Short mmCIF file of C-alpha atoms and ligand atoms in Angstrom, two decimals:
data_model
loop_
_atom_site.label_atom_id
_atom_site.label_comp_id
_atom_site.label_asym_id
_atom_site.label_seq_id
_atom_site.Cartn_x
_atom_site.Cartn_y
_atom_site.Cartn_z
CA MET Q 1 104.53 261.87 80.39
CA LYS Q 2 105.55 260.43 83.65
CA LEU Q 3 104.06 256.82 84.01
CA ALA Q 4 103.41 254.31 86.49
CA LEU Q 5 103.69 250.16 85.78
CA ALA Q 6 101.25 248.04 87.29
CA GLY Q 7 101.65 243.97 87.76
CA ILE Q 8 105.51 243.66 88.03
CA GLY Q 9 106.06 240.37 86.59
CA LYS Q 10 107.03 238.42 83.21
CA ILE Q 11 105.68 240.58 80.49
CA ALA Q 12 106.64 244.17 82.65
CA ILE Q 13 110.32 242.53 83.24
CA ASP Q 14 110.86 241.20 79.42
CA GLN Q 15 109.19 243.68 77.47
CA HIS Q 16 107.76 247.18 79.60
CA VAL Q 17 110.17 248.02 81.25
CA PRO Q 18 112.93 248.12 78.61
CA ALA Q 19 110.44 249.80 75.92
CA LEU Q 20 110.04 252.66 78.66
CA LYS Q 21 113.50 252.85 79.63
CA ALA Q 22 114.45 253.46 76.08
CA SER Q 23 112.02 255.86 75.01
CA GLY Q 24 112.47 259.18 75.05
CA ASP Q 25 108.42 260.08 75.38
CA TRP Q 26 108.25 258.14 78.91
CA ASP Q 27 109.31 258.58 82.56
CA LEU Q 28 108.61 255.51 84.41
CA ALA Q 29 107.88 257.27 87.38
CA ALA Q 30 106.59 254.34 89.54
CA THR Q 31 105.31 250.95 90.07
CA PHE Q 32 102.63 249.16 91.54
CA SER Q 33 103.00 245.33 92.62
CA ARG Q 34 102.38 243.66 95.85
CA HIS Q 35 105.91 241.75 95.42
CA GLY Q 36 107.47 243.07 92.06
CA ARG Q 37 109.93 245.85 92.12
CA VAL Q 38 111.71 247.63 89.32
CA GLU Q 39 115.25 248.35 90.90
CA GLY Q 40 115.40 252.73 90.76
CA VAL Q 41 112.09 253.17 90.89
CA PRO Q 42 109.51 253.85 93.53
CA GLY Q 43 107.42 251.26 93.75
CA TYR Q 44 103.59 251.33 95.77
CA THR Q 45 102.13 248.16 97.40
CA ASP Q 46 98.75 250.06 97.62
CA PHE Q 47 97.33 251.03 94.40
CA SER Q 48 95.00 253.65 96.16
CA ALA Q 49 98.20 255.27 97.71
CA LEU Q 50 100.07 255.76 94.41
CA LEU Q 51 96.90 257.13 92.80
CA SER Q 52 96.48 259.84 95.64
CA GLU Q 53 100.75 260.57 96.49
CA ARG Q 54 101.07 260.67 93.00
CA PRO Q 55 99.10 263.39 91.11
CA ASP Q 56 102.11 263.94 88.84
CA ILE Q 57 101.75 260.60 87.53
CA GLU Q 58 99.65 261.24 83.97
CA VAL Q 59 99.21 257.30 82.64
CA VAL Q 60 98.96 254.05 84.33
CA SER Q 61 99.62 250.70 82.25
CA LEU Q 62 98.33 247.50 83.68
CA ALA Q 63 100.48 244.57 83.06
CA MET Q 64 98.55 241.96 85.58
CA PRO Q 65 96.93 239.21 84.60
CA PRO Q 66 93.10 240.05 82.86
CA VAL Q 67 90.92 238.76 85.76
CA PRO Q 68 92.26 241.52 88.44
CA ARG Q 69 92.53 243.87 85.92
CA PHE Q 70 89.62 245.46 85.88
CA ASP Q 71 89.37 246.89 89.54
CA TYR Q 72 92.87 248.62 89.37
CA ALA Q 73 91.53 250.16 85.99
CA ARG Q 74 88.42 251.65 87.02
CA MET Q 75 90.27 253.33 90.14
CA ALA Q 76 93.11 254.55 87.77
CA LEU Q 77 90.27 256.28 85.30
CA GLU Q 78 88.17 257.44 87.91
CA ALA Q 79 91.54 259.20 89.40
CA GLY Q 80 91.49 261.23 86.24
CA ARG Q 81 94.72 258.71 84.36
CA HIS Q 82 94.89 257.74 81.28
CA VAL Q 83 95.14 253.88 80.98
CA MET Q 84 97.21 250.99 79.24
CA LEU Q 85 95.90 247.61 79.37
CA GLU Q 86 97.75 244.32 78.56
CA LYS Q 87 95.80 241.88 76.57
CA PRO Q 88 93.88 240.20 76.40
CA PRO Q 89 92.07 243.58 77.68
CA GLY Q 90 89.64 242.09 79.94
CA ALA Q 91 88.25 238.82 81.94
CA THR Q 92 85.17 239.58 79.96
CA LEU Q 93 84.04 242.04 77.03
CA ALA Q 94 81.38 243.42 78.99
CA GLU Q 95 83.86 245.11 81.43
CA VAL Q 96 85.73 246.47 78.81
CA HIS Q 97 83.07 248.21 77.64
CA ALA Q 98 82.85 249.11 81.14
CA LEU Q 99 86.01 251.12 80.91
CA GLU Q 100 85.45 252.30 77.77
CA LYS Q 101 82.30 254.35 78.92
CA ILE Q 102 84.33 255.76 82.29
CA ALA Q 103 87.10 256.74 79.97
CA ALA Q 104 84.92 258.68 77.47
CA SER Q 105 83.01 260.41 80.30
CA ASN Q 106 86.29 261.24 81.83
CA GLY Q 107 87.58 262.53 78.27
CA LEU Q 108 91.08 260.04 79.02
CA THR Q 109 92.47 257.81 76.53
CA LEU Q 110 92.02 254.07 77.31
CA PHE Q 111 94.39 251.93 74.76
CA ALA Q 112 93.63 248.20 74.66
CA THR Q 113 97.00 246.84 73.46
CA TRP Q 114 97.24 244.13 70.94
CA HIS Q 115 101.01 243.51 70.95
CA SER Q 116 101.20 241.44 68.00
CA ARG Q 117 99.69 243.91 65.75
CA MET Q 118 103.21 245.85 66.33
CA ALA Q 119 105.10 242.95 64.73
CA LYS Q 120 106.88 243.68 61.81
CA GLY Q 121 105.30 242.21 59.10
CA VAL Q 122 101.78 242.96 59.91
CA ALA Q 123 101.18 246.40 58.14
CA ALA Q 124 103.01 245.28 55.20
CA ALA Q 125 100.97 242.40 54.98
CA LYS Q 126 98.05 243.90 55.58
CA SER Q 127 98.92 246.53 52.72
CA TRP Q 128 99.49 243.56 50.20
CA LEU Q 129 96.28 242.21 51.01
CA ALA Q 130 94.23 245.38 50.92
CA GLY Q 131 91.98 244.74 47.55
CA LYS Q 132 92.56 241.00 46.92
CA THR Q 133 90.58 237.82 47.32
CA VAL Q 134 91.51 235.94 49.95
CA ARG Q 135 91.03 231.85 49.40
CA SER Q 136 91.62 230.46 52.78
CA ALA Q 137 93.60 231.85 55.96
CA ALA Q 138 94.88 229.30 58.44
CA ILE Q 139 96.60 229.78 61.88
CA VAL Q 140 99.11 227.77 63.53
CA TRP Q 141 99.86 228.67 67.04
CA ARG Q 142 101.79 225.92 68.62
CA GLU Q 143 104.10 226.51 71.68
CA ASP Q 144 105.32 225.20 74.99
CA VAL Q 145 103.32 226.32 77.81
CA ARG Q 146 105.96 225.19 80.30
CA HIS Q 147 108.45 227.19 78.40
CA TRP Q 148 106.49 230.55 77.90
CA HIS Q 149 104.46 230.51 81.32
CA PRO Q 150 105.96 228.64 83.87
CA GLY Q 151 104.08 228.11 86.76
CA GLN Q 152 101.65 230.68 85.73
CA ASP Q 153 98.49 229.14 87.34
CA TRP Q 154 96.16 231.72 86.57
CA VAL Q 155 96.30 230.92 82.77
CA PHE Q 156 94.47 227.94 83.50
CA GLU Q 157 91.95 229.51 86.02
CA PRO Q 158 88.62 230.26 85.02
CA GLY Q 159 88.94 234.03 83.25
CA GLY Q 160 92.73 232.98 82.22
CA MET Q 161 91.79 231.51 78.82
CA GLY Q 162 93.87 229.09 78.48
CA VAL Q 163 95.61 228.06 74.93
CA PHE Q 164 93.81 231.35 74.11
CA ASP Q 165 96.06 233.82 75.73
CA PRO Q 166 98.58 233.12 72.92
CA GLY Q 167 95.70 232.59 70.45
CA VAL Q 168 94.26 235.68 70.78
CA ASN Q 169 97.46 237.28 69.73
CA ALA Q 170 97.01 235.31 66.22
CA LEU Q 171 93.55 236.57 66.12
CA SER Q 172 94.74 240.23 67.04
CA ILE Q 173 96.63 239.69 63.56
CA LEU Q 174 93.86 238.12 61.85
CA THR Q 175 91.69 240.89 62.54
CA GLU Q 176 93.95 243.44 61.73
CA ILE Q 177 95.17 242.52 58.23
CA LEU Q 178 92.15 240.50 56.48
CA PRO Q 179 90.55 242.36 54.08
CA LEU Q 180 86.69 240.73 54.90
CA SER Q 181 85.37 240.36 58.44
CA VAL Q 182 84.79 236.50 59.50
CA HIS Q 183 82.88 235.09 62.26
CA LEU Q 184 83.32 231.67 63.97
CA THR Q 185 81.38 228.63 62.94
CA ALA Q 186 82.57 225.96 65.06
CA ALA Q 187 84.95 225.25 67.43
CA GLU Q 188 86.74 221.95 69.37
CA LEU Q 189 88.40 222.56 72.50
CA ASP Q 190 90.59 220.28 74.56
CA PHE Q 191 90.14 220.93 78.70
CA PRO Q 192 92.73 218.98 80.67
CA ALA Q 193 90.30 217.10 83.49
CA ASN Q 194 91.92 218.91 86.14
CA ARG Q 195 91.87 222.52 84.57
CA GLN Q 196 89.46 225.19 83.70
CA THR Q 197 91.16 226.32 80.84
CA PRO Q 198 91.69 224.96 77.15
CA ILE Q 199 95.03 223.60 76.23
CA ALA Q 200 94.47 223.10 72.87
CA ALA Q 201 91.89 224.71 70.76
CA ARG Q 202 90.47 224.19 66.82
CA LEU Q 203 88.62 226.96 65.02
CA THR Q 204 86.74 227.02 61.94
CA PHE Q 205 85.49 230.68 60.19
CA THR Q 206 83.68 231.60 57.88
CA GLY Q 207 85.78 232.95 54.91
CA ASN Q 208 87.50 229.24 54.71
CA ALA Q 209 89.37 230.53 57.82
CA SER Q 210 90.67 228.42 60.64
CA ALA Q 211 92.97 228.50 63.55
CA ASP Q 212 94.99 225.34 65.26
CA PHE Q 213 96.16 226.49 68.70
CA ASP Q 214 98.11 224.28 70.77
CA TRP Q 215 100.19 224.28 74.21
CA ARG Q 216 101.43 220.84 74.22
CA GLN Q 217 104.30 221.60 71.29
CA GLU Q 218 107.72 220.30 72.64
CA GLY Q 219 110.67 221.32 69.91
CA PRO Q 220 110.12 223.67 67.25
CA GLN Q 221 107.62 226.20 67.94
CA THR Q 222 105.08 227.92 65.27
CA TRP Q 223 103.63 231.09 65.33
CA ASP Q 224 102.47 231.02 61.71
CA ILE Q 225 99.41 232.72 59.59
CA THR Q 226 99.48 231.44 56.10
CA ILE Q 227 96.83 233.10 53.73
CA ALA Q 228 95.91 232.07 50.07
CA THR Q 229 94.49 234.83 47.71
CA ASP Q 230 93.89 235.15 43.77
CA ALA Q 231 97.27 236.89 43.37
CA GLY Q 232 99.59 234.37 45.61
CA THR Q 233 100.21 233.62 49.18
CA LEU Q 234 101.09 235.56 51.98
CA VAL Q 235 102.99 233.61 55.18
CA LEU Q 236 103.45 235.64 58.32
CA ARG Q 237 105.84 233.34 60.87
CA MET Q 238 107.49 234.35 64.20
CA GLY Q 239 104.08 235.73 65.59
CA GLY Q 240 103.87 237.98 62.77
CA ASN Q 241 107.36 239.32 62.81
CA VAL Q 242 108.44 238.00 59.72
CA LEU Q 243 106.26 238.33 56.05
CA GLU Q 244 106.56 235.78 53.11
CA ILE Q 245 105.14 236.09 49.78
CA ASP Q 246 105.00 233.16 47.77
CA GLY Q 247 107.89 231.57 49.49
CA ARG Q 248 110.15 234.78 49.42
CA ALA Q 249 111.24 236.67 52.76
CA VAL Q 250 109.84 240.65 52.08
CA GLU Q 251 109.80 242.38 55.34
CA GLY Q 252 111.31 241.72 59.39
CA ASP Q 253 113.27 239.07 61.25
CA ASP Q 254 112.58 236.87 64.25
CA SER Q 255 112.92 239.41 66.69
CA ILE Q 256 109.90 240.97 68.57
CA MET Q 257 111.65 243.35 70.50
CA GLY Q 258 109.85 246.17 68.57
CA GLU Q 259 106.20 245.17 69.42
CA TYR Q 260 106.32 247.43 73.06
CA PRO Q 261 108.25 250.40 71.98
CA ALA Q 262 105.82 250.76 69.00
CA LEU Q 263 102.92 250.02 71.35
CA TYR Q 264 103.97 253.02 73.79
CA ALA Q 265 104.57 255.12 70.93
CA HIS Q 266 101.03 254.71 69.81
CA MET Q 267 99.91 255.77 73.46
CA THR Q 268 102.05 258.87 73.41
CA ARG Q 269 100.06 259.37 69.96
CA LEU Q 270 96.50 258.43 71.58
CA VAL Q 271 97.18 260.82 74.91
CA GLU Q 272 98.34 263.35 72.45
CA GLU Q 273 95.27 263.58 70.10
CA GLY Q 274 92.72 262.77 72.85
CA ARG Q 275 91.58 259.55 71.71
CA SER Q 276 91.02 256.04 72.52
CA ASP Q 277 91.89 252.42 70.84
CA VAL Q 278 89.68 249.78 72.14
CA ASP Q 279 89.44 246.98 69.45
CA LEU Q 280 87.58 244.15 71.33
CA SER Q 281 87.08 241.89 67.70
CA PRO Q 282 90.19 239.14 68.63
CA MET Q 283 88.12 238.98 72.10
CA ILE Q 284 85.00 238.44 70.27
CA HIS Q 285 86.30 235.08 68.23
CA VAL Q 286 87.44 233.70 71.69
CA ALA Q 287 84.27 234.70 73.37
CA ASP Q 288 82.21 233.03 70.68
CA ALA Q 289 84.50 229.73 70.78
CA LEU Q 290 84.11 229.35 74.21
CA THR Q 291 80.51 229.82 73.75
CA LEU Q 292 79.82 227.50 70.44
CA GLY Q 293 82.75 225.23 71.26
CA ARG Q 294 82.49 221.27 71.64
CA ARG Q 295 84.54 220.48 75.10
CA ASN Q 296 87.01 217.21 75.26
CA SER Q 297 88.08 216.05 78.26
CA VAL Q 298 92.21 215.63 77.75
CA GLU Q 299 94.91 214.48 80.07
CA PRO Q 300 95.70 216.08 83.34
CA PHE Q 301 97.80 218.96 83.06
CA GLU Q 302 100.64 219.41 85.67
CA TRP Q 303 103.73 222.01 85.46
CA SER Q 304 106.49 218.93 85.89
CA ALA Q 305 105.85 216.98 83.19
CA ALA Q 306 107.03 214.08 85.09
CA GLN Q 307 104.35 214.36 87.60
P1 NAP Y 1 102.28 237.04 85.51
O1 NAP Y 1 103.84 237.63 85.09
O2 NAP Y 1 101.85 235.64 86.05
O3 NAP Y 1 101.70 238.48 86.51
C1 NAP Y 1 102.34 239.68 86.11
C2 NAP Y 1 102.10 240.38 87.96
O4 NAP Y 1 100.58 240.23 87.58
C3 NAP Y 1 102.21 239.33 89.10
O5 NAP Y 1 104.12 238.90 89.26
C4 NAP Y 1 101.49 239.90 90.27
O6 NAP Y 1 102.60 240.77 90.58
C5 NAP Y 1 100.78 240.37 89.39
N1 NAP Y 1 99.29 239.78 89.99
C6 NAP Y 1 99.18 238.51 89.64
N2 NAP Y 1 97.72 238.60 90.11
C7 NAP Y 1 97.21 239.71 90.65
C8 NAP Y 1 96.35 239.82 91.37
N3 NAP Y 1 95.20 239.03 91.56
N4 NAP Y 1 96.47 241.35 91.94
C9 NAP Y 1 97.02 241.93 91.59
N5 NAP Y 1 98.34 242.02 91.12
C10 NAP Y 1 98.46 240.55 90.29
O7 NAP Y 1 102.05 237.09 84.30
P2 NAP Y 1 102.68 237.91 82.82
O8 NAP Y 1 103.25 236.78 82.25
O9 NAP Y 1 103.25 239.19 83.02
O10 NAP Y 1 101.40 238.12 82.34
C11 NAP Y 1 100.63 239.45 82.46
C12 NAP Y 1 99.70 240.10 81.18
O11 NAP Y 1 100.35 239.97 80.04
C13 NAP Y 1 98.46 238.77 80.75
O12 NAP Y 1 97.43 239.46 80.20
C14 NAP Y 1 99.28 238.12 79.43
O13 NAP Y 1 98.41 237.63 78.82
C15 NAP Y 1 100.00 239.39 79.14
N6 NAP Y 1 101.13 239.06 78.08
C16 NAP Y 1 101.71 238.28 78.63
C17 NAP Y 1 103.21 237.90 77.36
C18 NAP Y 1 104.04 236.38 78.20
O14 NAP Y 1 105.32 236.57 77.41
N7 NAP Y 1 104.15 236.06 79.55
C19 NAP Y 1 103.36 237.93 76.92
C20 NAP Y 1 102.58 239.32 75.88
C21 NAP Y 1 101.43 239.41 77.02
P3 NAP Y 1 102.51 240.81 92.03
O15 NAP Y 1 102.09 239.72 92.86
O16 NAP Y 1 104.03 241.54 92.64
O17 NAP Y 1 101.27 241.79 92.51
#
C-alpha cells in the first residue's frame, strides 16, 4: 500500500522511515512536513495539496506531536484515507473519540498506535500473567529528557504531557498485560516553576499498582515494570523488550527496533480486515493523574543544565 508519512522529525527519521523502507507491504510514496524531508521521497509542505494531488495514497501516518495532529487526522479521514496516529493518540480523549466516529462513518481504519505494546517481551508477559493473581505492580520509568527530547519545547507546553509522554508508554504496557483492570487513586506531579507540564510524577492505582516517572535521570536509564504474583515475579526491562521471570531472562533483548515494523504489520492487517484499533486506556490514566494529582512546584527547567 502507498503511504504518506507526516511530521518528519525525530521519531519519523529514527523509526518510521527505517520500518517502512524495510517492509515489503509498504511504499513510502510521499511525506508532509513543513521543514523535514526524506531523501528520494516526494515531499509536500501543504497537506491539502498532498491529499488532492495523490489519490493513489491510501494510508496517512501522522508522526507530529499530539496537539497539532487532530486537524491533519480529520482532513485525511475526510479525504478517504486510513490513518495511523503516533502515541499519545491526541491532545484530548474527546478528539480521539471524534476521529473514531469519522473513521467509522467513512468505513476507514483508524489505528491509535502504542509502540511499546510491540516490545519483544510484552506478548509473553501477557500470556504468563493470564490467570495468575497479581499482588503488586510497580513501574519505574526514569530517563533524561535532555537526551531523549533535545530542545523539544512542545513536551513542556499544554498538551505536550511532560513526563507522561514517555510514561504513557509504560501505561500502554501495563494496560495490555495486567489480567485485572486498575484505576488511579492518587498522584503527585512535579511541575518546573517555568513550565506547563510535569517533569516527574508518582501515581498510585488500585490493585497495589504504582508508577514512578522521572525525566531528570542522568546516568543509567530505567524503563522497568515489576509484577509480583502468587506464582512468581515478572520483570519487564528496557521498555518491555526484555522479560525476566524470577530473575531468569526468558525473552527478548535490549533493542527497540522491532516495535515500528510490528506496528506497520498490524496496520496492514487492520486495513485488509476493515477494522480500527483505538484503545484509550493508557491515556485515561494520564488524564486522571492530571485531574486528581497534587501539584508541586519544583526547580525551573532549562535545556542547558548550566542555565
Ligand atoms: P518532533 O521531532 O519534535 O516533531 C516531529 C515533527 O512534527 C517536527 O519535526 C515538525 O516537522 C512536526 N511538527 C511540529 N509541530 C508541528 C505543528 N504545530 N504542526 C505541524 N507539524 C508540526 O517530535 P518527535 O519526537 O518526533 O515526536 C512526535 C510524536 O512521536 C510524539 O507524539 C511523541 O510522543 C511520539 N514518539 C516520539 C518518540 C521519541 O523518541 N522522540 C518515540 C516514540 C514516539 P516540520 O516542522 O517539518 O513540520
